mmCIF file of C-alpha atoms and ligand atoms in Angstrom:
data_model
loop_
_atom_site.group_PDB
_atom_site.id
_atom_site.type_symbol
_atom_site.label_atom_id
_atom_site.label_comp_id
_atom_site.label_asym_id
_atom_site.label_seq_id
_atom_site.Cartn_x
_atom_site.Cartn_y
_atom_site.Cartn_z
ATOM 1 C CA UNK F 84 96.824 76.572 110.382
ATOM 2 C CA UNK F 85 99.679 74.573 111.772
ATOM 3 C CA UNK F 86 101.332 76.288 114.653
ATOM 4 C CA UNK F 87 104.859 75.560 115.740
ATOM 5 C CA UNK F 88 105.770 74.999 119.558
ATOM 6 C CA UNK F 89 104.665 76.858 121.679
ATOM 7 C CA UNK F 90 105.327 79.959 123.300
ATOM 8 C CA UNK F 91 105.834 79.950 127.523
ATOM 9 C CA UNK F 92 103.761 82.659 129.272
ATOM 10 C CA UNK F 93 106.838 84.754 130.653
ATOM 11 C CA UNK F 94 108.777 87.034 128.344
ATOM 12 C CA UNK F 95 112.836 88.011 129.550
ATOM 13 C CA UNK F 96 114.950 90.552 128.398
ATOM 14 C CA UNK F 97 118.199 91.129 127.757
ATOM 15 C CA UNK F 98 120.224 94.689 126.618
ATOM 16 C CA UNK F 99 121.176 93.778 123.084
ATOM 17 C CA UNK F 100 123.337 97.102 121.552
ATOM 18 C CA UNK F 101 122.341 98.836 124.913
ATOM 19 C CA UNK F 102 118.127 98.799 124.468
ATOM 20 C CA UNK F 103 116.158 96.113 126.544
ATOM 21 C CA UNK F 104 114.496 93.453 123.921
ATOM 22 C CA UNK F 105 112.756 91.286 124.555
ATOM 23 C CA UNK F 106 113.102 87.784 124.088
ATOM 24 C CA UNK F 107 109.686 85.442 122.870
ATOM 25 C CA UNK F 108 110.859 81.715 124.116
ATOM 26 C CA UNK F 109 109.473 78.835 121.961
ATOM 27 C CA UNK F 110 109.767 75.036 123.166
ATOM 28 C CA UNK F 111 110.383 72.739 120.347
ATOM 29 C CA UNK F 112 109.705 69.189 120.387
ATOM 30 C CA UNK F 113 111.892 68.022 117.226
ATOM 31 C CA UNK F 114 114.377 70.633 117.592
ATOM 32 C CA UNK F 115 118.422 69.865 118.690
ATOM 33 C CA UNK F 116 119.879 72.613 119.685
ATOM 34 C CA UNK F 117 119.163 75.926 121.438
ATOM 35 C CA UNK F 118 118.839 78.521 118.308
ATOM 36 C CA UNK F 119 118.036 82.174 117.926
ATOM 37 C CA UNK F 120 116.014 84.302 114.669
ATOM 38 C CA UNK F 121 114.448 87.754 114.651
ATOM 39 C CA UNK F 122 110.779 87.076 113.500
ATOM 40 C CA UNK F 123 110.281 89.484 110.327
ATOM 41 C CA UNK F 124 107.032 90.835 110.791
ATOM 42 C CA UNK F 125 107.449 92.788 114.481
ATOM 43 C CA UNK F 126 111.262 92.714 115.327
ATOM 44 C CA UNK F 127 111.293 90.346 118.072
ATOM 45 C CA UNK F 128 114.005 87.690 119.277
ATOM 46 C CA UNK F 129 112.508 84.415 119.429
ATOM 47 C CA UNK F 130 114.150 81.649 121.238
ATOM 48 C CA UNK F 131 114.205 78.100 120.008
ATOM 49 C CA UNK F 132 114.782 75.276 123.204
ATOM 50 C CA UNK F 133 115.039 72.025 122.527
ATOM 51 C CA UNK F 134 112.950 69.588 125.035
ATOM 52 C CA UNK F 135 116.225 69.222 126.878
ATOM 53 C CA UNK F 136 117.322 72.890 127.273
ATOM 54 C CA UNK F 137 116.158 75.090 130.260
ATOM 55 C CA UNK F 138 115.118 78.899 130.242
ATOM 56 C CA UNK F 139 118.409 79.961 131.821
ATOM 57 C CA UNK F 140 120.590 77.544 129.290
ATOM 58 C CA UNK F 141 118.665 79.976 126.692
ATOM 59 C CA UNK F 142 119.559 82.853 127.524
ATOM 60 C CA UNK F 143 122.718 82.111 128.350
ATOM 61 C CA UNK F 144 123.170 81.193 124.877
ATOM 62 C CA UNK F 145 121.289 84.245 123.523
ATOM 63 C CA UNK F 146 124.268 86.934 125.973
ATOM 64 C CA UNK F 147 126.651 85.543 123.880
ATOM 65 C CA UNK F 148 125.208 86.611 120.098
ATOM 66 C CA UNK F 149 124.362 89.843 121.573
ATOM 67 C CA UNK F 150 126.120 91.212 118.276
ATOM 68 C CA UNK F 151 124.781 88.959 115.894
ATOM 69 C CA UNK F 152 121.137 90.269 117.137
ATOM 70 C CA UNK F 153 122.172 93.536 117.269
ATOM 71 C CA UNK F 154 123.170 93.669 113.694
ATOM 72 C CA UNK F 155 119.868 91.597 112.567
ATOM 73 C CA UNK F 156 117.688 93.903 114.331
ATOM 74 C CA UNK F 157 119.310 97.170 113.035
ATOM 75 C CA UNK F 158 118.276 95.547 109.760
ATOM 76 C CA UNK F 159 114.946 94.885 110.031
ATOM 77 C CA UNK F 160 112.203 97.373 108.058
ATOM 78 C CA UNK F 161 110.704 99.646 110.590
ATOM 79 C CA UNK F 162 106.629 99.922 111.508
ATOM 80 C CA UNK F 163 104.586 101.805 109.539
ATOM 81 C CA UNK F 164 102.032 104.129 110.982
ATOM 82 C CA UNK F 165 99.125 104.879 110.266
ATOM 83 C CA UNK F 166 99.457 108.952 109.695
ATOM 84 C CA UNK F 167 98.658 111.234 107.158
ATOM 85 C CA UNK F 168 100.647 110.540 103.962
ATOM 86 C CA UNK F 169 101.603 106.917 104.871
ATOM 87 C CA UNK F 170 100.481 104.246 101.485
ATOM 88 C CA UNK F 171 98.330 100.860 103.028
ATOM 89 C CA UNK F 172 97.312 98.392 101.007
ATOM 90 C CA UNK F 173 93.338 97.694 101.290
ATOM 91 C CA UNK F 174 92.037 94.891 99.518
ATOM 92 C CA UNK F 175 95.618 94.216 97.559
ATOM 93 C CA UNK F 176 96.076 98.337 96.456
ATOM 94 C CA UNK F 177 97.718 101.103 98.104
ATOM 95 C CA UNK F 178 95.817 103.573 99.263
ATOM 96 C CA UNK F 179 96.620 107.006 100.917
ATOM 97 C CA UNK F 180 95.923 107.854 104.811
ATOM 98 C CA UNK F 181 95.061 112.146 104.520
ATOM 99 C CA UNK F 182 93.717 113.282 107.429
ATOM 100 C CA UNK F 183 91.362 115.640 107.047
ATOM 101 C CA UNK F 184 90.954 117.487 110.551
ATOM 102 C CA UNK F 185 87.484 119.673 109.917
ATOM 103 C CA UNK F 186 85.433 116.600 108.230
ATOM 104 C CA UNK F 187 82.561 114.953 110.470
ATOM 105 C CA UNK F 188 82.908 112.286 108.670
ATOM 106 C CA UNK F 189 84.454 110.144 110.096
ATOM 107 C CA UNK F 190 87.010 107.595 107.752
ATOM 108 C CA UNK F 191 85.922 106.967 103.349
ATOM 109 C CA UNK F 192 87.389 106.320 100.791
ATOM 110 C CA UNK F 193 87.636 108.090 97.499
ATOM 111 C CA UNK F 194 89.453 106.443 94.480
ATOM 112 C CA UNK F 195 93.006 105.766 96.198
ATOM 113 C CA UNK F 196 92.420 108.061 99.229
ATOM 114 C CA UNK F 197 91.705 106.692 102.529
ATOM 115 C CA UNK F 198 90.205 109.932 104.593
ATOM 116 C CA UNK F 199 90.289 110.057 108.251
ATOM 117 C CA UNK F 200 88.390 113.280 110.384
ATOM 118 C CA UNK F 201 88.840 114.160 113.861
ATOM 119 C CA UNK F 202 91.998 115.265 116.213
ATOM 120 C CA UNK F 203 95.135 113.268 114.806
ATOM 121 C CA UNK F 204 96.604 111.782 117.911
ATOM 122 C CA UNK F 205 93.197 109.587 117.496
ATOM 123 C CA UNK F 206 93.840 109.348 113.725
ATOM 124 C CA UNK F 207 95.727 106.226 113.963
ATOM 125 C CA UNK F 208 93.176 104.179 116.427
ATOM 126 C CA UNK F 209 90.206 105.458 114.049
ATOM 127 C CA UNK F 210 91.976 103.596 111.317
ATOM 128 C CA UNK F 211 92.317 100.803 113.247
ATOM 129 C CA UNK F 212 88.344 100.798 113.990
ATOM 130 C CA UNK F 213 87.961 101.617 110.292
ATOM 131 C CA UNK F 214 90.216 98.506 109.085
ATOM 132 C CA UNK F 215 89.018 96.251 111.702
ATOM 133 C CA UNK F 216 85.832 96.800 110.945
ATOM 134 C CA UNK F 217 86.237 96.130 106.655
ATOM 135 C CA UNK F 218 87.476 92.920 108.241
ATOM 136 C CA UNK F 219 84.954 92.025 109.693
ATOM 137 C CA UNK F 220 82.378 92.830 106.448
ATOM 138 C CA UNK F 221 84.777 90.654 104.425
ATOM 139 C CA UNK F 222 85.385 87.972 106.365
ATOM 140 C CA UNK F 223 81.320 87.349 107.229
ATOM 141 C CA UNK F 224 80.335 88.033 103.813
ATOM 142 C CA UNK F 225 82.503 84.899 102.549
ATOM 143 C CA UNK F 226 82.619 82.604 105.593
ATOM 144 C CA UNK F 227 78.617 82.085 105.625
ATOM 145 C CA UNK F 228 77.709 81.499 102.413
ATOM 146 C CA UNK F 229 81.288 78.860 102.427
ATOM 147 C CA UNK F 230 79.640 77.727 105.716
ATOM 148 C CA UNK F 231 76.544 77.643 104.188
ATOM 149 C CA UNK F 232 77.748 75.428 101.089
ATOM 150 C CA UNK F 233 79.680 72.519 103.751
ATOM 151 C CA UNK F 234 76.246 72.475 106.010
ATOM 152 C CA UNK F 235 78.262 73.340 108.702
ATOM 153 C CA UNK F 236 76.887 75.947 111.182
ATOM 154 C CA UNK F 237 79.403 79.057 112.293
ATOM 155 C CA UNK F 238 78.846 79.823 116.101
ATOM 156 C CA UNK F 239 81.108 82.900 116.203
ATOM 157 C CA UNK F 240 83.969 85.280 114.049
ATOM 158 C CA UNK F 241 86.310 86.974 115.860
ATOM 159 C CA UNK F 242 88.504 89.569 115.046
ATOM 160 C CA UNK F 243 92.496 89.887 116.623
ATOM 161 C CA UNK F 244 95.954 90.344 115.872
ATOM 162 C CA UNK F 245 97.777 87.491 115.805
ATOM 163 C CA UNK F 246 101.303 86.959 115.290
ATOM 164 C CA UNK F 247 101.844 83.307 113.894
ATOM 165 C CA UNK F 248 98.459 82.826 111.792
ATOM 166 C CA UNK F 249 95.698 84.368 109.854
ATOM 167 C CA UNK F 250 92.887 81.977 110.637
ATOM 168 C CA UNK F 251 91.606 79.498 113.815
ATOM 169 C CA UNK F 252 89.319 77.062 114.512
ATOM 170 C CA UNK F 253 87.738 74.997 117.310
ATOM 171 C CA UNK F 254 85.594 72.574 118.274
ATOM 172 C CA UNK F 255 83.081 74.665 118.516
ATOM 173 C CA UNK F 256 82.817 76.160 115.850
ATOM 174 C CA UNK F 257 84.567 79.482 116.856
ATOM 175 C CA UNK F 258 86.544 80.662 114.005
ATOM 176 C CA UNK F 259 89.748 84.148 114.512
ATOM 177 C CA UNK F 260 90.598 85.476 111.865
ATOM 178 C CA UNK F 261 93.470 88.415 111.775
ATOM 179 C CA UNK F 262 92.029 91.951 110.314
ATOM 180 C CA UNK F 263 95.486 92.777 108.558
ATOM 181 C CA UNK F 264 93.661 90.290 105.883
ATOM 182 C CA UNK F 265 92.104 93.098 104.536
ATOM 183 C CA UNK F 266 95.131 94.584 103.755
ATOM 184 C CA UNK F 267 95.647 92.040 100.979
ATOM 185 C CA UNK F 268 94.569 90.863 97.882
ATOM 186 C CA UNK F 269 90.530 89.429 97.949
ATOM 187 C CA UNK F 270 91.827 86.612 97.031
ATOM 188 C CA UNK F 271 94.228 86.070 99.262
ATOM 189 C CA UNK F 272 91.330 86.133 102.205
ATOM 190 C CA UNK F 273 89.451 83.656 100.643
ATOM 191 C CA UNK F 274 91.518 81.357 101.226
ATOM 192 C CA UNK F 275 92.755 82.053 104.469
ATOM 193 C CA UNK F 276 88.633 82.129 105.273
ATOM 194 C CA UNK F 277 87.884 79.214 103.373
ATOM 195 C CA UNK F 278 90.765 77.115 105.129
ATOM 196 C CA UNK F 279 88.656 77.716 108.442
ATOM 197 C CA UNK F 280 85.496 77.417 107.622
ATOM 198 C CA UNK F 281 87.049 73.925 105.838
ATOM 199 C CA UNK F 282 88.471 73.067 109.266
ATOM 200 C CA UNK F 283 84.375 73.223 110.543
ATOM 201 C CA UNK F 284 83.401 69.981 108.762
ATOM 202 C CA UNK F 285 87.316 69.301 109.469
ATOM 203 C CA UNK F 286 89.330 69.365 111.843
ATOM 204 C CA UNK F 287 92.248 68.637 110.546
ATOM 205 C CA UNK F 288 94.876 68.781 107.838
ATOM 206 C CA UNK F 289 94.238 65.772 105.992
ATOM 207 C CA UNK F 290 93.747 64.818 101.851
ATOM 208 C CA UNK F 291 89.828 64.938 102.424
ATOM 209 C CA UNK F 292 90.751 68.000 104.249
ATOM 210 C CA UNK F 293 92.482 70.319 101.256
ATOM 211 C CA UNK F 294 89.925 68.966 98.720
ATOM 212 C CA UNK F 295 87.409 70.777 100.890
ATOM 213 C CA UNK F 296 89.090 73.628 100.667
ATOM 214 C CA UNK F 297 89.517 73.268 97.177
ATOM 215 C CA UNK F 298 85.861 72.822 96.570
ATOM 216 C CA UNK F 299 85.317 76.381 98.161
ATOM 217 C CA UNK F 300 88.356 78.183 96.906
ATOM 218 C CA UNK F 301 90.095 76.685 93.128
ATOM 219 C CA UNK F 302 92.633 78.946 93.536
ATOM 220 C CA UNK F 303 93.981 78.380 97.518
ATOM 221 C CA UNK F 304 97.468 77.236 96.279
ATOM 222 C CA UNK F 305 98.411 80.473 95.248
ATOM 223 C CA UNK F 306 97.326 82.317 97.641
ATOM 224 C CA UNK F 307 99.120 79.950 100.526
ATOM 225 C CA UNK F 308 102.066 81.467 98.233
ATOM 226 C CA UNK F 309 101.204 85.012 98.178
ATOM 227 C CA UNK F 310 101.187 84.849 102.127
ATOM 228 C CA UNK F 311 104.383 82.922 102.570
ATOM 229 C CA UNK F 312 106.156 85.936 100.513
ATOM 230 C CA UNK F 313 104.131 88.799 101.306
ATOM 231 C CA UNK F 314 102.169 88.047 104.826
ATOM 232 C CA UNK F 315 104.751 89.239 106.907
ATOM 233 C CA UNK F 316 105.193 92.674 105.843
ATOM 234 C CA UNK F 317 100.852 93.285 106.686
ATOM 235 C CA UNK F 318 102.567 93.224 109.603
ATOM 236 C CA UNK F 319 104.642 96.205 109.671
ATOM 237 C CA UNK F 320 101.323 98.205 109.858
ATOM 238 C CA UNK F 321 99.782 100.433 112.446
HETATM 239 ZN ZN1 ZN G 298 94.065 74.442 109.255
#
């Protein structure tokens, strides 16, 4: 997936409305002025710098916008923790998390309920491990036949939680995916897998690449639109 700009290694902090807020800096070759936005997925402040501005100028600009940032940050939707009673989407369908401390069954699904055994303080970790495992299974089940159909070879599949993309592919055949795709409807996961698998043959976004995606996943356009509208909300969970 394309990524505009790159992030510097350092994350400066500014006091905004009396609390410290991390400022994520992005350099953008085509930006003509310093600008600020809020990443609604995680409530981070993103400072975009054009080529001729340095970090110090950018932070000075951000300080002058502290009131605006403070108001915007207050409006960012809260995170949704993996706790008893939380409703989260699983393959696009709402499921309720239920803590069942005495059951010794790990994590399991029955109908629209995800049961989680063990102590309450371990619940977030157990749910997230379980979701990652399900994501891995679902992604592998899609990626391997797709790669075979293109006569391409997947060297490795890694799962992570990147903020700015849903999948990645490199020339060594390493595919990377966000585990959060397991929350999305199956065609959306299938599209992201098709996108990255198609990169095994075409490491670009040429018309030939998009034709390959279309052969693997005819409903690619609807899935892309779903991600544009709803993808950000998946970052609120956990
Ligand atoms: Zn791509």
